[in-house]
Coordinates of C-alpha atoms (C1' of nucleotides) in Angstrom, one line a residue:
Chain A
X1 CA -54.1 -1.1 6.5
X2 CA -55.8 1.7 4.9
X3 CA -54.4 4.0 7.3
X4 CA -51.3 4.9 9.1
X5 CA -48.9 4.1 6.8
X6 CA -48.8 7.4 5.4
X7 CA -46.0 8.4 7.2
X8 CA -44.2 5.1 6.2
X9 CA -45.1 5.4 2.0
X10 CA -44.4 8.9 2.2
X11 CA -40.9 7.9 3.8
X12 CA -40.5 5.4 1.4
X13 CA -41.4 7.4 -1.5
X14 CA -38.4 10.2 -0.2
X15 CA -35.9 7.4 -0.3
X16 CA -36.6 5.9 -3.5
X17 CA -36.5 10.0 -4.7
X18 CA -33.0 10.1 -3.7
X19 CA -31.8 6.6 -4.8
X20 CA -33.1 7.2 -8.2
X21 CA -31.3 10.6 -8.4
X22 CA -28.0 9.0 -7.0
X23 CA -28.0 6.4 -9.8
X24 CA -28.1 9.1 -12.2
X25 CA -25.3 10.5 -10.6
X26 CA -23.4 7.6 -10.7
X27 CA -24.4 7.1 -14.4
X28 CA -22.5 10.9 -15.2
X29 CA -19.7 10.1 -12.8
X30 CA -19.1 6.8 -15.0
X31 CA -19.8 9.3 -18.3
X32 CA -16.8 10.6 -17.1
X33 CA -14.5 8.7 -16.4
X34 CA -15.3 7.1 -19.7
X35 CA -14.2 10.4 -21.5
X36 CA -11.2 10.6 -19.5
X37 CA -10.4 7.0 -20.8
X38 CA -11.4 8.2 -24.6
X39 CA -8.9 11.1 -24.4
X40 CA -6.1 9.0 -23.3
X41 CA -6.7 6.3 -25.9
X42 CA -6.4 9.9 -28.1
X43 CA -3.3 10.4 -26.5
X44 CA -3.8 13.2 -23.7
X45 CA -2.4 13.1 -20.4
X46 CA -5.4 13.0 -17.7
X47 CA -3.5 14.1 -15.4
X48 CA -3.3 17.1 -17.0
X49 CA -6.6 17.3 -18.0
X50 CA -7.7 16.7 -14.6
X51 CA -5.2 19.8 -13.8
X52 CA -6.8 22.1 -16.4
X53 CA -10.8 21.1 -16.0
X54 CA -9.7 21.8 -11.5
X55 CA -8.2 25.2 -12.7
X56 CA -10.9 26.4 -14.2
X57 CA -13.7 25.6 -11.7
X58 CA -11.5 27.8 -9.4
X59 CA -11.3 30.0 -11.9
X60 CA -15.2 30.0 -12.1
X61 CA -15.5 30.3 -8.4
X62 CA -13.5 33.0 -8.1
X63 CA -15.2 35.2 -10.0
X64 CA -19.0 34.1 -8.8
X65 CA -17.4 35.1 -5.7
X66 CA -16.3 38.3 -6.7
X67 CA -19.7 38.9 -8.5
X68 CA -21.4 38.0 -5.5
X69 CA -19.5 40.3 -3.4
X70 CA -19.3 43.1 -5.6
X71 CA -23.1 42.9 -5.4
X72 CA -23.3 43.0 -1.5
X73 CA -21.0 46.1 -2.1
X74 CA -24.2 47.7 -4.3
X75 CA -26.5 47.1 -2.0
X76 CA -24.2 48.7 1.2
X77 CA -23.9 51.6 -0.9
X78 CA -27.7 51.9 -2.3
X79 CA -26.8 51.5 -5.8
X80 CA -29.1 49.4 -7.7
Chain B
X1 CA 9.6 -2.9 32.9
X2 CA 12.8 -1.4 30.4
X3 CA 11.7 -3.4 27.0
X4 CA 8.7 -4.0 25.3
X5 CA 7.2 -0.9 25.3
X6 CA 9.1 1.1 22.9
X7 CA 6.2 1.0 20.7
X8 CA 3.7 2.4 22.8
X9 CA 6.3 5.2 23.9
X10 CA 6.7 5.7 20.5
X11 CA 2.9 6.1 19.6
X12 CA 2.3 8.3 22.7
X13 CA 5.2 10.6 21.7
X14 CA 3.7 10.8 18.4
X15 CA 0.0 11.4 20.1
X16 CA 1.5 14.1 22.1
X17 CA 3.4 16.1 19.1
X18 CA -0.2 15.7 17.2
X19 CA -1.9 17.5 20.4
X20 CA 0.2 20.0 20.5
X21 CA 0.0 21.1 17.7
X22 CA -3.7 20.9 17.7
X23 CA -3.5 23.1 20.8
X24 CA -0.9 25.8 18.5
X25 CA -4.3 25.4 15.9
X26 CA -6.5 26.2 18.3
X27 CA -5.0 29.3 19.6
X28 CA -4.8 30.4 16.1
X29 CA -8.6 29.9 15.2
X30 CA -8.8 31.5 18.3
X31 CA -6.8 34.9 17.3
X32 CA -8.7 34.9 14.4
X33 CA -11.6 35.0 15.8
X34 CA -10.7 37.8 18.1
X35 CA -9.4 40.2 14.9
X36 CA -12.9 39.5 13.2
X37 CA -14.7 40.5 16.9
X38 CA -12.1 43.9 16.5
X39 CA -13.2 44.4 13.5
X40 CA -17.0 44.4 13.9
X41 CA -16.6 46.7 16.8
X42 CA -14.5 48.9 14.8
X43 CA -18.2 48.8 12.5
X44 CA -16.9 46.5 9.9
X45 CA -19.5 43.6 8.5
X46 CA -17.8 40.2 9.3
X47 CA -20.1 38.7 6.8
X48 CA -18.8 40.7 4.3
X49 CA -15.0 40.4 5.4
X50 CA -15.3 36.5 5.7
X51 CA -16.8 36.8 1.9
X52 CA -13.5 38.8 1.0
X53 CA -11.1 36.9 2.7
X54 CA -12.3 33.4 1.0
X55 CA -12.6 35.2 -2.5
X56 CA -8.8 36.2 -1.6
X57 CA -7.9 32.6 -1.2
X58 CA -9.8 31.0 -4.0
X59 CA -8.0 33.4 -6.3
X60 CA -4.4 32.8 -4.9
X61 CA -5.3 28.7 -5.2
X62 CA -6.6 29.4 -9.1
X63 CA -3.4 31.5 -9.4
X64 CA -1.1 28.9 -7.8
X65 CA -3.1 26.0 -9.7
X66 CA -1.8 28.2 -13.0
X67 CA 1.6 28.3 -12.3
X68 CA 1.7 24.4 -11.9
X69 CA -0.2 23.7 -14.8
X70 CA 1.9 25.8 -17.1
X71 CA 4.9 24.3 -15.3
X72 CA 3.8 21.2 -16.5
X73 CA 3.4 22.3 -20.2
X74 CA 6.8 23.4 -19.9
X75 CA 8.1 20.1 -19.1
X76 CA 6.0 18.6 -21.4
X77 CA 7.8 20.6 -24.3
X78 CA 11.3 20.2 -22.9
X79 CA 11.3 23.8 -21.5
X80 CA 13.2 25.0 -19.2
Chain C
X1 CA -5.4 60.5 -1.3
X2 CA -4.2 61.8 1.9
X3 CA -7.9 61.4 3.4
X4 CA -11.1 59.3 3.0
X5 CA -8.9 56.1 2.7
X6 CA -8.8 55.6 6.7
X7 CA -11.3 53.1 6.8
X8 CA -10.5 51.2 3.9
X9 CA -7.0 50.8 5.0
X10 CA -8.2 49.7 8.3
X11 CA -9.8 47.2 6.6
X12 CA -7.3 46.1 4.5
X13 CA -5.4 45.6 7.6
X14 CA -7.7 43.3 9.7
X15 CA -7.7 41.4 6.5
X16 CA -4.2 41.0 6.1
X17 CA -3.8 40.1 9.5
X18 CA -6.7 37.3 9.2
X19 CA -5.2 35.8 6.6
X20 CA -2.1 36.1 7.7
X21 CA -3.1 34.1 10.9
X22 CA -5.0 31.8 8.4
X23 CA -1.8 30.8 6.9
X24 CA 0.0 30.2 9.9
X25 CA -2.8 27.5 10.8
X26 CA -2.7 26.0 7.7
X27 CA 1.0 25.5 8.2
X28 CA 0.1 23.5 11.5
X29 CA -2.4 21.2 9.7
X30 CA 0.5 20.2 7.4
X31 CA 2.7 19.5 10.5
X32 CA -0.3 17.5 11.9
X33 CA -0.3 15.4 8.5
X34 CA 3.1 15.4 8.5
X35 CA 3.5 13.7 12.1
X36 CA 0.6 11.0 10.9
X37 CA 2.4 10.4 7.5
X38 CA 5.5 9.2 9.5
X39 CA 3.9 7.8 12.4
X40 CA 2.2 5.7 9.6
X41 CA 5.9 5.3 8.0
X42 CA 6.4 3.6 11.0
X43 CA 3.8 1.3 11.1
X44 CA 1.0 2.8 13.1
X45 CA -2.3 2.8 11.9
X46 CA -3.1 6.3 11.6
X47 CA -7.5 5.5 11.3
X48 CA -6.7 4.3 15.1
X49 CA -4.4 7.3 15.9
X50 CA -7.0 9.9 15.2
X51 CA -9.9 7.8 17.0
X52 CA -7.2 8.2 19.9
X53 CA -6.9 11.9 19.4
X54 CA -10.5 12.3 19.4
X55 CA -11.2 9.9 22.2
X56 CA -8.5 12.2 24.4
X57 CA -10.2 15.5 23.4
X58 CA -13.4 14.3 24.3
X59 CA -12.0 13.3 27.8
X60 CA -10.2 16.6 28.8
X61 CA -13.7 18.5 27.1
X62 CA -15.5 16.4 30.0
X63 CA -13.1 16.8 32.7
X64 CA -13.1 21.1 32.1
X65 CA -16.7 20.6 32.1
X66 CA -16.8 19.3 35.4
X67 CA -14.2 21.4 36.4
X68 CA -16.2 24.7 35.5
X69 CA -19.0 22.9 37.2
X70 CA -17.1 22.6 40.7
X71 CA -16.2 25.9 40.3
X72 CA -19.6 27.1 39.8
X73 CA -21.0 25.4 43.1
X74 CA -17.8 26.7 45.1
X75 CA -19.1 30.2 43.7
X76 CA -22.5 29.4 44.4
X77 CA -21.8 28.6 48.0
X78 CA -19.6 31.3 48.3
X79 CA -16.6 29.2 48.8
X80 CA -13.4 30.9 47.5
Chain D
X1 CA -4.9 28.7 -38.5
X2 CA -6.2 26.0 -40.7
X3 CA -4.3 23.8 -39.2
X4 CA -2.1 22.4 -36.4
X5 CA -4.9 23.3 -33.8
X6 CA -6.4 20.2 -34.3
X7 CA -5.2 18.6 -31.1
X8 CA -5.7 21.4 -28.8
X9 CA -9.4 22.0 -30.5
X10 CA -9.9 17.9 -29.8
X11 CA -8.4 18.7 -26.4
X12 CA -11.1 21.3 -25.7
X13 CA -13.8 19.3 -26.9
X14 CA -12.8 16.7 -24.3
X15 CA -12.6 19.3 -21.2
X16 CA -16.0 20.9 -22.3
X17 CA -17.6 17.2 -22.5
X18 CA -16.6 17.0 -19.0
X19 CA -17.3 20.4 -17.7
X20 CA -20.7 19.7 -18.7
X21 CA -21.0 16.5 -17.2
X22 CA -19.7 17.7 -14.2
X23 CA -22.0 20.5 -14.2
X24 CA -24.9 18.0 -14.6
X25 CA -23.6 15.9 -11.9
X26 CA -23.5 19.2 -9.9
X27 CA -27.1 19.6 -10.7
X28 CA -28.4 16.1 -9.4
X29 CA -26.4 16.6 -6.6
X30 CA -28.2 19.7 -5.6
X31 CA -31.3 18.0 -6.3
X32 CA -30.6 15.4 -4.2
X33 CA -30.0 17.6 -1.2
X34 CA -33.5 19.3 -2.3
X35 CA -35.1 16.3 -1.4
X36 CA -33.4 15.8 1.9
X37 CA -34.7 19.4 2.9
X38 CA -38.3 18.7 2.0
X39 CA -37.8 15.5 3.6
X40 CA -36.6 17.3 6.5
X41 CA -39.9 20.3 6.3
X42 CA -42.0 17.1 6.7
X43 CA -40.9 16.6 9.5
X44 CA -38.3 13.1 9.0
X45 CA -34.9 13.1 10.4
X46 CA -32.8 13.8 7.5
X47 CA -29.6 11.5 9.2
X48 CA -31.9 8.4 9.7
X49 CA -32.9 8.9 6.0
X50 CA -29.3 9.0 5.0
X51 CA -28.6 5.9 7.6
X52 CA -31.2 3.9 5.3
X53 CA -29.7 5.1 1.9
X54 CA -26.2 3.9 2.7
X55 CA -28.0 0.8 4.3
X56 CA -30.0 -0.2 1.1
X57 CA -27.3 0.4 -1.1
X58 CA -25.1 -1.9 0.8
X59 CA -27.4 -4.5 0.5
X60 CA -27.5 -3.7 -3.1
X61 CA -24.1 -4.0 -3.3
X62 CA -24.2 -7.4 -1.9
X63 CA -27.0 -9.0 -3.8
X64 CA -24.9 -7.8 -7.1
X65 CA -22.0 -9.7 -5.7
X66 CA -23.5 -12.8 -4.8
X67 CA -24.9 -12.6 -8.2
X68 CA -21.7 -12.4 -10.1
X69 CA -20.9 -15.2 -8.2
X70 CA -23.5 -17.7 -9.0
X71 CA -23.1 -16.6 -12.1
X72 CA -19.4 -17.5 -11.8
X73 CA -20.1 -21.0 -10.8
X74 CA -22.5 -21.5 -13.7
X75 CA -20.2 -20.4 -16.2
X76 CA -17.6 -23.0 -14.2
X77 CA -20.0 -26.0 -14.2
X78 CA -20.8 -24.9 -18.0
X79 CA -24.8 -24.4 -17.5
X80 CA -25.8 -21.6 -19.7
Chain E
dT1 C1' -33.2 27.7 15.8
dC2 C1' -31.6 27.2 11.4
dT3 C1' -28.6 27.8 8.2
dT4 C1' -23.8 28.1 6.7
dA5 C1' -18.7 27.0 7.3
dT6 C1' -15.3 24.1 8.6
dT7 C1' -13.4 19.7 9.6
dG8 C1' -12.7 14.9 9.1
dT9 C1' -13.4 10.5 6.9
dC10 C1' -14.0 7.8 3.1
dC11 C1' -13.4 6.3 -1.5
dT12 C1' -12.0 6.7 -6.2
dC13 C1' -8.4 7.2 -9.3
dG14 C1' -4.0 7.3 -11.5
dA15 C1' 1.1 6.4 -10.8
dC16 C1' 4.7 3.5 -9.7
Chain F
dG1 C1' -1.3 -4.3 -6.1
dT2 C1' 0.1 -0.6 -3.2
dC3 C1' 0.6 4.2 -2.5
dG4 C1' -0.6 8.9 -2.3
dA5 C1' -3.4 12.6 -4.0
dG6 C1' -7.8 14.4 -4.9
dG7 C1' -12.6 14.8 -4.6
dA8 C1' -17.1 13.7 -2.5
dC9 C1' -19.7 13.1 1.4
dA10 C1' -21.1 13.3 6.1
dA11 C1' -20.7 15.3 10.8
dT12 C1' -19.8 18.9 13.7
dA13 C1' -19.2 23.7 15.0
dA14 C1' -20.1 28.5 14.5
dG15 C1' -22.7 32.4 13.2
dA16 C1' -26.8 35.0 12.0

DNA sequence: TCTTATTGTCCTCGAC
DNA sequence: GTCGAGGACAATAAGA
């Protein structure tokens, strides 16, 4: 079995890529939710929290957009 | 045949009201597409429009996700 | 200002219009929740009501096929 | 403002703790699709790959269960 | 074709 | 423990 398989480990070796990336993800996703938990015990409202941290990542959107767009405006016009 | 089948009368009507509407949608995505084909004839760069258009939106949703967060803090201080 | 602004206005208006037409459609979607919040209100099992939706869309997508097909051997043969 | 601000300064600290998690979960997220798309450059199908993810982890999932439950019925038979 | 945008489904989470 | 909302993910459709 020396050959042929290289397809197969090569597969294999994708897979296990991903699965080790997702665990980490689920190891922040629980990092989370754990500070979510240590700011209620503190007394905050997550709902609220949840309300302000969503806000703002519009907020940040927003304005990448609007850089991004203001940039494609620069380069219609030759500027830059 | 006058009993029995009020539930699947039911369920149909409510299958019908659901493809209508999807037909109203339709149309819609449709027009839309026909004011971006305008515009691109009128020499417009769709690309660039689209980009506006969803920058438009994301700020309305950061500025409508505002206005419910500080109506929140409001009632959370008895405000109002 | 009276000049120079043509085009920008023109722009301002296909974009208007857009997203005018953008909110129109969004108000469908809600309808179309709407209808599946209270069919579900009423005991229906909305998981199955959208696989019935889907099921129905794909039918009348095969039967225009068809239809366009018949129509293009009738053209084809020169028949009306 | 020596004082008073110590709650909404705690409060910050909370939604930056999160904002960078988030934006590290963003990250692996990102990387994750990275690996998909070289996957994909070598030529594998990139929804079979994601087929045998979701497969895996569900046998995962399983093998953890039927863990936890042997290890139920040892604690209820009282063997270490 | 190949990417990007939208849509739909699933699943988690907090509230009641 | 059920419900509804919200977010994440996957699938499909559209556009370049």
């Amino acid at each position: 079995m020396s050959e042929g398989n290289v397809a197969a480990d090569q597969l294999r070796l994708f897979i296990e890529r991903i699965e080790r990336l997702e665990e980490e993800k689920k190891g922040i996703a629980d990092d989370v939710k754990d500070v979510y938990a240590e700011a209620k015990a503190n007394g905050y409202d997550t709902k609220t929290m949840r309300a302000i941290v969503r806000l703002r990542r519009m907020e940040k959107h927003a304005r990448d957009e609007a850089d991004a767009l203001l940039e494609t405006y620069r380069n219609a016009l030759g500027l830059a």
